[in-house]
Amino acid sequence: FRLEPHIIKQNVKDITALKIYLKNLIIDQYANMEFIYIKKVYDALKGNKLHLIKKMDNNYGCYLTYEYTKLSVNIGNNYYTQIKEHPTKEIVKEYFSLIENKKSLGNEIIVLSAYAFDLGISLEDFIVMWTKKNLINIATTSLKISRIKPSEIQQMLFEFDEFLENIDFNFDIKKDKITNFNPLFEEIIFSHKNLEPKMFTT
């Protein structure tokens, strides 16, 4: 989740810094990419625009690093395998059929958005649920690569509830441009003496 460069640079070394990092991740990345993507998927599903869902699914990896792109598809297909028999809405069944026939990649965020839509979960609730899932995953990762205590991380995650409930969901998907830029991640690349060839992969 791009946390490691921040820890290597000692910009995230305690629970306060980790909390700031996660808040900035939500404000600067999720609000400008994942949240807009989820809303676009919901709108396409409501409008029965299967071609748009397929296009978004197959283009999603363009915003991610190479390794995360592979991971997103792998996780998405794992979810799909577990839930593919359950959808009730025709548009979701059609999208799942595209994944089955290898005509759509099945990225995690698209698969879960479609299934949440099928279950009747509101856009706002799903965004909060999806964000909480990621925060828990990142917090678990930080236990392995930092010295932050599990009890501190658990308390911090509880404190995020109020923050997530007050997210502004009134973003305009027609005007808002999807972006994905992490300045510190780029800084690690440019400051590394031997990493230049890997920039092509990234």
mmCIF file of N, CA and C in Angstrom, residues 96-192:
data_model
loop_
_atom_site.group_PDB
_atom_site.id
_atom_site.type_symbol
_atom_site.label_atom_id
_atom_site.label_comp_id
_atom_site.label_asym_id
_atom_site.label_seq_id
_atom_site.Cartn_x
_atom_site.Cartn_y
_atom_site.Cartn_z
ATOM 1 N N PHE A 96 -20.383 -10.109 -14.408
ATOM 2 C CA PHE A 96 -19.706 -11.316 -13.921
ATOM 3 C C PHE A 96 -19.473 -12.309 -15.059
ATOM 4 N N SER A 97 -20.385 -12.327 -16.030
ATOM 5 C CA SER A 97 -20.221 -13.194 -17.201
ATOM 6 C C SER A 97 -19.005 -12.758 -18.031
ATOM 7 N N LEU A 98 -18.772 -11.442 -18.091
ATOM 8 C CA LEU A 98 -17.593 -10.933 -18.809
ATOM 9 C C LEU A 98 -16.305 -11.415 -18.148
ATOM 10 N N ILE A 99 -16.305 -11.403 -16.800
ATOM 11 C CA ILE A 99 -15.121 -11.888 -16.074
ATOM 12 C C ILE A 99 -14.926 -13.374 -16.355
ATOM 13 N N GLU A 100 -16.035 -14.126 -16.312
ATOM 14 C CA GLU A 100 -15.978 -15.567 -16.535
ATOM 15 C C GLU A 100 -15.402 -15.896 -17.913
ATOM 16 N N ASN A 101 -15.749 -15.069 -18.893
ATOM 17 C CA ASN A 101 -15.311 -15.310 -20.271
ATOM 18 C C ASN A 101 -14.029 -14.558 -20.634
ATOM 19 N N LYS A 102 -13.343 -14.034 -19.603
ATOM 20 C CA LYS A 102 -12.057 -13.358 -19.780
ATOM 21 C C LYS A 102 -12.145 -12.117 -20.674
ATOM 22 N N LYS A 103 -13.313 -11.463 -20.681
ATOM 23 C CA LYS A 103 -13.477 -10.242 -21.457
ATOM 24 C C LYS A 103 -13.372 -9.000 -20.587
ATOM 25 N N SER A 104 -13.317 -9.218 -19.273
ATOM 26 C CA SER A 104 -13.116 -8.140 -18.312
ATOM 27 C C SER A 104 -12.180 -8.667 -17.228
ATOM 28 N N LEU A 105 -11.301 -7.801 -16.725
ATOM 29 C CA LEU A 105 -10.237 -8.255 -15.820
ATOM 30 C C LEU A 105 -10.738 -8.673 -14.438
ATOM 31 N N GLY A 106 -11.732 -7.961 -13.923
ATOM 32 C CA GLY A 106 -12.236 -8.286 -12.591
ATOM 33 C C GLY A 106 -11.382 -7.708 -11.479
ATOM 34 N N ASN A 107 -11.091 -6.408 -11.563
ATOM 35 C CA ASN A 107 -10.356 -5.741 -10.495
ATOM 36 C C ASN A 107 -11.161 -5.745 -9.201
ATOM 37 N N GLU A 108 -10.449 -5.811 -8.097
ATOM 38 C CA GLU A 108 -11.091 -5.907 -6.781
ATOM 39 C C GLU A 108 -12.165 -4.841 -6.568
ATOM 40 N N ILE A 109 -11.820 -3.578 -6.818
ATOM 41 C CA ILE A 109 -12.742 -2.486 -6.510
ATOM 42 C C ILE A 109 -13.996 -2.545 -7.389
ATOM 43 N N ILE A 110 -13.850 -3.010 -8.631
ATOM 44 C CA ILE A 110 -14.994 -3.095 -9.545
ATOM 45 C C ILE A 110 -15.896 -4.264 -9.139
ATOM 46 N N VAL A 111 -15.294 -5.407 -8.843
ATOM 47 C CA VAL A 111 -16.055 -6.590 -8.435
ATOM 48 C C VAL A 111 -16.842 -6.317 -7.166
ATOM 49 N N LEU A 112 -16.172 -5.734 -6.170
ATOM 50 C CA LEU A 112 -16.849 -5.460 -4.899
ATOM 51 C C LEU A 112 -17.904 -4.366 -5.035
ATOM 52 N N SER A 113 -17.646 -3.370 -5.870
ATOM 53 C CA SER A 113 -18.643 -2.319 -6.117
ATOM 54 C C SER A 113 -19.902 -2.914 -6.742
ATOM 55 N N ALA A 114 -19.705 -3.796 -7.724
ATOM 56 C CA ALA A 114 -20.839 -4.435 -8.398
ATOM 57 C C ALA A 114 -21.646 -5.291 -7.427
ATOM 58 N N TYR A 115 -20.935 -6.027 -6.585
ATOM 59 C CA TYR A 115 -21.636 -6.902 -5.643
ATOM 60 C C TYR A 115 -22.362 -6.087 -4.572
ATOM 61 N N ALA A 116 -21.747 -5.006 -4.118
ATOM 62 C CA ALA A 116 -22.399 -4.127 -3.141
ATOM 63 C C ALA A 116 -23.662 -3.514 -3.741
ATOM 64 N N PHE A 117 -23.569 -3.107 -5.014
ATOM 65 C CA PHE A 117 -24.734 -2.571 -5.722
ATOM 66 C C PHE A 117 -25.836 -3.619 -5.796
ATOM 67 N N ASP A 118 -25.456 -4.846 -6.102
ATOM 68 C CA ASP A 118 -26.427 -5.940 -6.190
ATOM 69 C C ASP A 118 -27.121 -6.186 -4.850
ATOM 70 N N LEU A 119 -26.376 -6.034 -3.765
ATOM 71 C CA LEU A 119 -26.935 -6.256 -2.425
ATOM 72 C C LEU A 119 -27.768 -5.080 -1.928
ATOM 73 N N GLY A 120 -27.765 -3.989 -2.683
ATOM 74 C CA GLY A 120 -28.539 -2.817 -2.274
ATOM 75 C C GLY A 120 -27.835 -1.944 -1.263
ATOM 76 N N ILE A 121 -26.515 -2.097 -1.147
ATOM 77 C CA ILE A 121 -25.739 -1.255 -0.230
ATOM 78 C C ILE A 121 -25.557 0.118 -0.879
ATOM 79 N N SER A 122 -25.819 1.166 -0.128
ATOM 80 C CA SER A 122 -25.719 2.513 -0.683
ATOM 81 C C SER A 122 -24.273 2.843 -1.032
ATOM 82 N N LEU A 123 -24.109 3.768 -1.955
ATOM 83 C CA LEU A 123 -22.775 4.203 -2.377
ATOM 84 C C LEU A 123 -21.956 4.657 -1.176
ATOM 85 N N GLU A 124 -22.564 5.498 -0.331
ATOM 86 C CA GLU A 124 -21.848 6.054 0.815
ATOM 87 C C GLU A 124 -21.392 4.955 1.780
ATOM 88 N N ASP A 125 -22.291 4.023 2.060
ATOM 89 C CA ASP A 125 -21.946 2.940 2.991
ATOM 90 C C ASP A 125 -20.841 2.054 2.417
ATOM 91 N N PHE A 126 -20.917 1.779 1.112
ATOM 92 C CA PHE A 126 -19.894 0.920 0.526
ATOM 93 C C PHE A 126 -18.529 1.600 0.530
ATOM 94 N N ILE A 127 -18.490 2.899 0.239
ATOM 95 C CA ILE A 127 -17.211 3.622 0.260
ATOM 96 C C ILE A 127 -16.576 3.545 1.652
ATOM 97 N N VAL A 128 -17.399 3.733 2.687
ATOM 98 C CA VAL A 128 -16.882 3.653 4.060
ATOM 99 C C VAL A 128 -16.396 2.239 4.363
ATOM 100 N N MET A 129 -17.174 1.230 3.966
ATOM 101 C CA MET A 129 -16.785 -0.163 4.207
ATOM 102 C C MET A 129 -15.487 -0.508 3.471
ATOM 103 N N TRP A 130 -15.391 -0.090 2.213
ATOM 104 C CA TRP A 130 -14.208 -0.386 1.408
ATOM 105 C C TRP A 130 -12.977 0.291 2.004
ATOM 106 N N THR A 131 -13.139 1.539 2.460
ATOM 107 C CA THR A 131 -12.026 2.274 3.053
ATOM 108 C C THR A 131 -11.574 1.624 4.353
ATOM 109 N N LYS A 132 -12.530 1.226 5.186
ATOM 110 C CA LYS A 132 -12.183 0.569 6.449
ATOM 111 C C LYS A 132 -11.405 -0.718 6.191
ATOM 112 N N LYS A 133 -11.820 -1.469 5.187
ATOM 113 C CA LYS A 133 -11.122 -2.712 4.847
ATOM 114 C C LYS A 133 -9.663 -2.417 4.526
ATOM 115 N N ASN A 134 -9.425 -1.378 3.728
ATOM 116 C CA ASN A 134 -8.057 -1.033 3.353
ATOM 117 C C ASN A 134 -7.251 -0.513 4.535
ATOM 118 N N LEU A 135 -7.885 0.284 5.384
ATOM 119 C CA LEU A 135 -7.182 0.810 6.553
ATOM 120 C C LEU A 135 -6.722 -0.328 7.460
ATOM 121 N N ILE A 136 -7.583 -1.328 7.617
ATOM 122 C CA ILE A 136 -7.219 -2.487 8.444
ATOM 123 C C ILE A 136 -6.042 -3.230 7.822
ATOM 124 N N ASN A 137 -6.075 -3.405 6.498
ATOM 125 C CA ASN A 137 -4.975 -4.089 5.815
ATOM 126 C C ASN A 137 -3.659 -3.337 5.957
ATOM 127 N N ILE A 138 -3.714 -2.006 5.790
ATOM 128 C CA ILE A 138 -2.505 -1.196 5.913
ATOM 129 C C ILE A 138 -1.986 -1.224 7.351
ATOM 130 N N ALA A 139 -2.907 -1.136 8.304
ATOM 131 C CA ALA A 139 -2.509 -1.173 9.714
ATOM 132 C C ALA A 139 -1.844 -2.499 10.052
ATOM 133 N N THR A 140 -2.376 -3.588 9.494
ATOM 134 C CA THR A 140 -1.775 -4.906 9.713
ATOM 135 C C THR A 140 -0.371 -4.956 9.132
ATOM 136 N N THR A 141 -0.201 -4.370 7.943
ATOM 137 C CA THR A 141 1.118 -4.309 7.314
ATOM 138 C C THR A 141 2.097 -3.517 8.169
ATOM 139 N N SER A 142 1.639 -2.408 8.740
ATOM 140 C CA SER A 142 2.530 -1.558 9.535
ATOM 141 C C SER A 142 3.060 -2.284 10.761
ATOM 142 N N LEU A 143 2.308 -3.263 11.264
ATOM 143 C CA LEU A 143 2.786 -4.059 12.401
ATOM 144 C C LEU A 143 4.044 -4.839 12.035
ATOM 145 N N LYS A 144 4.148 -5.233 10.772
ATOM 146 C CA LYS A 144 5.273 -6.060 10.322
ATOM 147 C C LYS A 144 6.517 -5.242 10.013
ATOM 148 N N ILE A 145 6.344 -3.968 9.648
ATOM 149 C CA ILE A 145 7.487 -3.185 9.183
ATOM 150 C C ILE A 145 7.786 -1.964 10.052
ATOM 151 N N SER A 146 7.083 -1.814 11.159
ATOM 152 C CA SER A 146 7.354 -0.698 12.071
ATOM 153 C C SER A 146 7.307 -1.196 13.514
ATOM 154 N N ARG A 147 7.564 -0.288 14.436
ATOM 155 C CA ARG A 147 7.541 -0.652 15.854
ATOM 156 C C ARG A 147 6.297 -0.121 16.560
ATOM 157 N N ILE A 148 5.302 0.216 15.799
ATOM 158 C CA ILE A 148 4.053 0.713 16.380
ATOM 159 C C ILE A 148 3.316 -0.439 17.053
ATOM 160 N N LYS A 149 2.790 -0.196 18.231
ATOM 161 C CA LYS A 149 2.156 -1.253 19.034
ATOM 162 C C LYS A 149 0.770 -1.607 18.484
ATOM 163 N N PRO A 150 0.395 -2.882 18.527
ATOM 164 C CA PRO A 150 -0.945 -3.310 18.076
ATOM 165 C C PRO A 150 -2.076 -2.586 18.788
ATOM 166 N N SER A 151 -1.917 -2.338 20.082
ATOM 167 C CA SER A 151 -2.979 -1.657 20.845
ATOM 168 C C SER A 151 -3.187 -0.229 20.354
ATOM 169 N N GLU A 152 -2.091 0.439 19.953
ATOM 170 C CA GLU A 152 -2.192 1.804 19.429
ATOM 171 C C GLU A 152 -2.923 1.801 18.087
ATOM 172 N N ILE A 153 -2.591 0.826 17.249
ATOM 173 C CA ILE A 153 -3.230 0.729 15.933
ATOM 174 C C ILE A 153 -4.718 0.431 16.071
ATOM 175 N N GLN A 154 -5.062 -0.458 16.997
ATOM 176 C CA GLN A 154 -6.469 -0.784 17.219
ATOM 177 C C GLN A 154 -7.254 0.449 17.648
ATOM 178 N N GLN A 155 -6.703 1.218 18.581
ATOM 179 C CA GLN A 155 -7.372 2.436 19.044
ATOM 180 C C GLN A 155 -7.514 3.440 17.907
ATOM 181 N N MET A 156 -6.474 3.578 17.084
ATOM 182 C CA MET A 156 -6.517 4.513 15.963
ATOM 183 C C MET A 156 -7.620 4.146 14.976
ATOM 184 N N LEU A 157 -7.771 2.858 14.697
ATOM 185 C CA LEU A 157 -8.795 2.412 13.749
ATOM 186 C C LEU A 157 -10.193 2.757 14.248
ATOM 187 N N PHE A 158 -10.416 2.630 15.555
ATOM 188 C CA PHE A 158 -11.712 3.017 16.121
ATOM 189 C C PHE A 158 -11.956 4.517 15.938
ATOM 190 N N GLU A 159 -10.892 5.299 16.073
ATOM 191 C CA GLU A 159 -11.024 6.751 15.946
ATOM 192 C C GLU A 159 -11.354 7.178 14.521
ATOM 193 N N PHE A 160 -11.065 6.327 13.542
ATOM 194 C CA PHE A 160 -11.337 6.657 12.149
ATOM 195 C C PHE A 160 -12.824 6.584 11.816
ATOM 196 N N ASP A 161 -13.618 5.932 12.650
ATOM 197 C CA ASP A 161 -15.055 5.801 12.371
ATOM 198 C C ASP A 161 -15.714 7.156 12.153
ATOM 199 N N GLU A 162 -15.466 8.080 13.094
ATOM 200 C CA GLU A 162 -16.087 9.404 13.001
ATOM 201 C C GLU A 162 -15.580 10.155 11.776
ATOM 202 N N PHE A 163 -14.295 10.036 11.499
ATOM 203 C CA PHE A 163 -13.706 10.705 10.335
ATOM 204 C C PHE A 163 -14.360 10.217 9.038
ATOM 205 N N LEU A 164 -14.540 8.907 8.911
ATOM 206 C CA LEU A 164 -15.127 8.333 7.692
ATOM 207 C C LEU A 164 -16.598 8.691 7.541
ATOM 208 N N GLU A 165 -17.292 8.780 8.660
ATOM 209 C CA GLU A 165 -18.718 9.116 8.601
ATOM 210 C C GLU A 165 -18.955 10.545 8.144
ATOM 211 N N ASN A 166 -17.920 11.395 8.224
ATOM 212 C CA ASN A 166 -18.063 12.801 7.832
ATOM 213 C C ASN A 166 -17.432 13.110 6.484
ATOM 214 N N ILE A 167 -17.141 12.072 5.698
ATOM 215 C CA ILE A 167 -16.587 12.288 4.361
ATOM 216 C C ILE A 167 -17.619 12.991 3.478
ATOM 217 N N ASP A 168 -17.152 13.928 2.669
ATOM 218 C CA ASP A 168 -18.028 14.625 1.726
ATOM 219 C C ASP A 168 -18.184 13.762 0.470
ATOM 220 N N PHE A 169 -19.389 13.265 0.245
ATOM 221 C CA PHE A 169 -19.640 12.400 -0.902
ATOM 222 C C PHE A 169 -20.187 13.161 -2.109
ATOM 223 N N ASN A 170 -20.188 14.472 -2.037
ATOM 224 C CA ASN A 170 -20.779 15.262 -3.110
ATOM 225 C C ASN A 170 -19.785 15.605 -4.209
ATOM 226 N N PHE A 171 -18.940 14.627 -4.589
ATOM 227 C CA PHE A 171 -18.009 14.881 -5.675
ATOM 228 C C PHE A 171 -18.710 14.654 -7.011
ATOM 229 N N ASP A 172 -18.300 15.409 -8.001
ATOM 230 C CA ASP A 172 -18.920 15.377 -9.324
ATOM 231 C C ASP A 172 -18.060 14.514 -10.248
ATOM 232 N N ILE A 173 -18.557 13.326 -10.622
ATOM 233 C CA ILE A 173 -17.745 12.403 -11.420
ATOM 234 C C ILE A 173 -17.531 12.911 -12.846
ATOM 235 N N LYS A 174 -18.326 13.864 -13.284
ATOM 236 C CA LYS A 174 -18.143 14.399 -14.639
ATOM 237 C C LYS A 174 -17.046 15.461 -14.652
ATOM 238 N N LYS A 175 -16.867 16.154 -13.516
ATOM 239 C CA LYS A 175 -15.863 17.217 -13.437
ATOM 240 C C LYS A 175 -14.574 16.749 -12.775
ATOM 241 N N ASP A 176 -14.710 15.906 -11.762
ATOM 242 C CA ASP A 176 -13.534 15.471 -11.019
ATOM 243 C C ASP A 176 -12.666 14.549 -11.871
ATOM 244 N N LYS A 177 -11.399 14.900 -11.984
ATOM 245 C CA LYS A 177 -10.459 14.097 -12.757
ATOM 246 C C LYS A 177 -9.829 13.048 -11.847
ATOM 247 N N ILE A 178 -9.790 11.818 -12.314
ATOM 248 C CA ILE A 178 -9.186 10.749 -11.532
ATOM 249 C C ILE A 178 -7.670 10.914 -11.562
ATOM 250 N N THR A 179 -7.053 10.939 -10.378
ATOM 251 C CA THR A 179 -5.601 11.047 -10.291
ATOM 252 C C THR A 179 -5.078 10.034 -9.284
ATOM 253 N N ASN A 180 -3.817 9.679 -9.435
ATOM 254 C CA ASN A 180 -3.178 8.780 -8.485
ATOM 255 C C ASN A 180 -1.703 9.128 -8.436
ATOM 256 N N PHE A 181 -1.319 9.957 -7.487
ATOM 257 C CA PHE A 181 0.065 10.404 -7.374
ATOM 258 C C PHE A 181 0.478 10.412 -5.917
ATOM 259 N N ASN A 182 1.595 9.770 -5.626
ATOM 260 C CA ASN A 182 2.103 9.709 -4.265
ATOM 261 C C ASN A 182 3.495 10.334 -4.259
ATOM 262 N N PRO A 183 3.635 11.593 -3.821
ATOM 263 C CA PRO A 183 4.922 12.297 -3.919
ATOM 264 C C PRO A 183 6.084 11.558 -3.258
ATOM 265 N N LEU A 184 5.842 10.985 -2.091
ATOM 266 C CA LEU A 184 6.941 10.327 -1.393
ATOM 267 C C LEU A 184 7.362 9.055 -2.115
ATOM 268 N N PHE A 185 6.410 8.352 -2.699
ATOM 269 C CA PHE A 185 6.728 7.149 -3.481
ATOM 270 C C PHE A 185 7.670 7.525 -4.629
ATOM 271 N N GLU A 186 7.365 8.647 -5.308
ATOM 272 C CA GLU A 186 8.220 9.114 -6.395
ATOM 273 C C GLU A 186 9.585 9.546 -5.851
ATOM 274 N N GLU A 187 9.591 10.160 -4.684
ATOM 275 C CA GLU A 187 10.842 10.623 -4.076
ATOM 276 C C GLU A 187 11.792 9.445 -3.837
ATOM 277 N N ILE A 188 11.247 8.327 -3.377
ATOM 278 C CA ILE A 188 12.060 7.132 -3.141
ATOM 279 C C ILE A 188 12.711 6.671 -4.449
ATOM 280 N N ILE A 189 11.946 6.696 -5.530
ATOM 281 C CA ILE A 189 12.480 6.277 -6.829
ATOM 282 C C ILE A 189 13.620 7.191 -7.258
ATOM 283 N N PHE A 190 13.407 8.504 -7.180
ATOM 284 C CA PHE A 190 14.400 9.446 -7.674
ATOM 285 C C PHE A 190 15.641 9.514 -6.784
ATOM 286 N N SER A 191 15.514 9.190 -5.514
ATOM 287 C CA SER A 191 16.659 9.261 -4.605
ATOM 288 C C SER A 191 17.451 7.959 -4.553
ATOM 289 N N HIS A 192 16.915 6.903 -5.166
ATOM 290 C CA HIS A 192 17.580 5.603 -5.143
ATOM 291 C C HIS A 192 18.642 5.538 -6.240
#
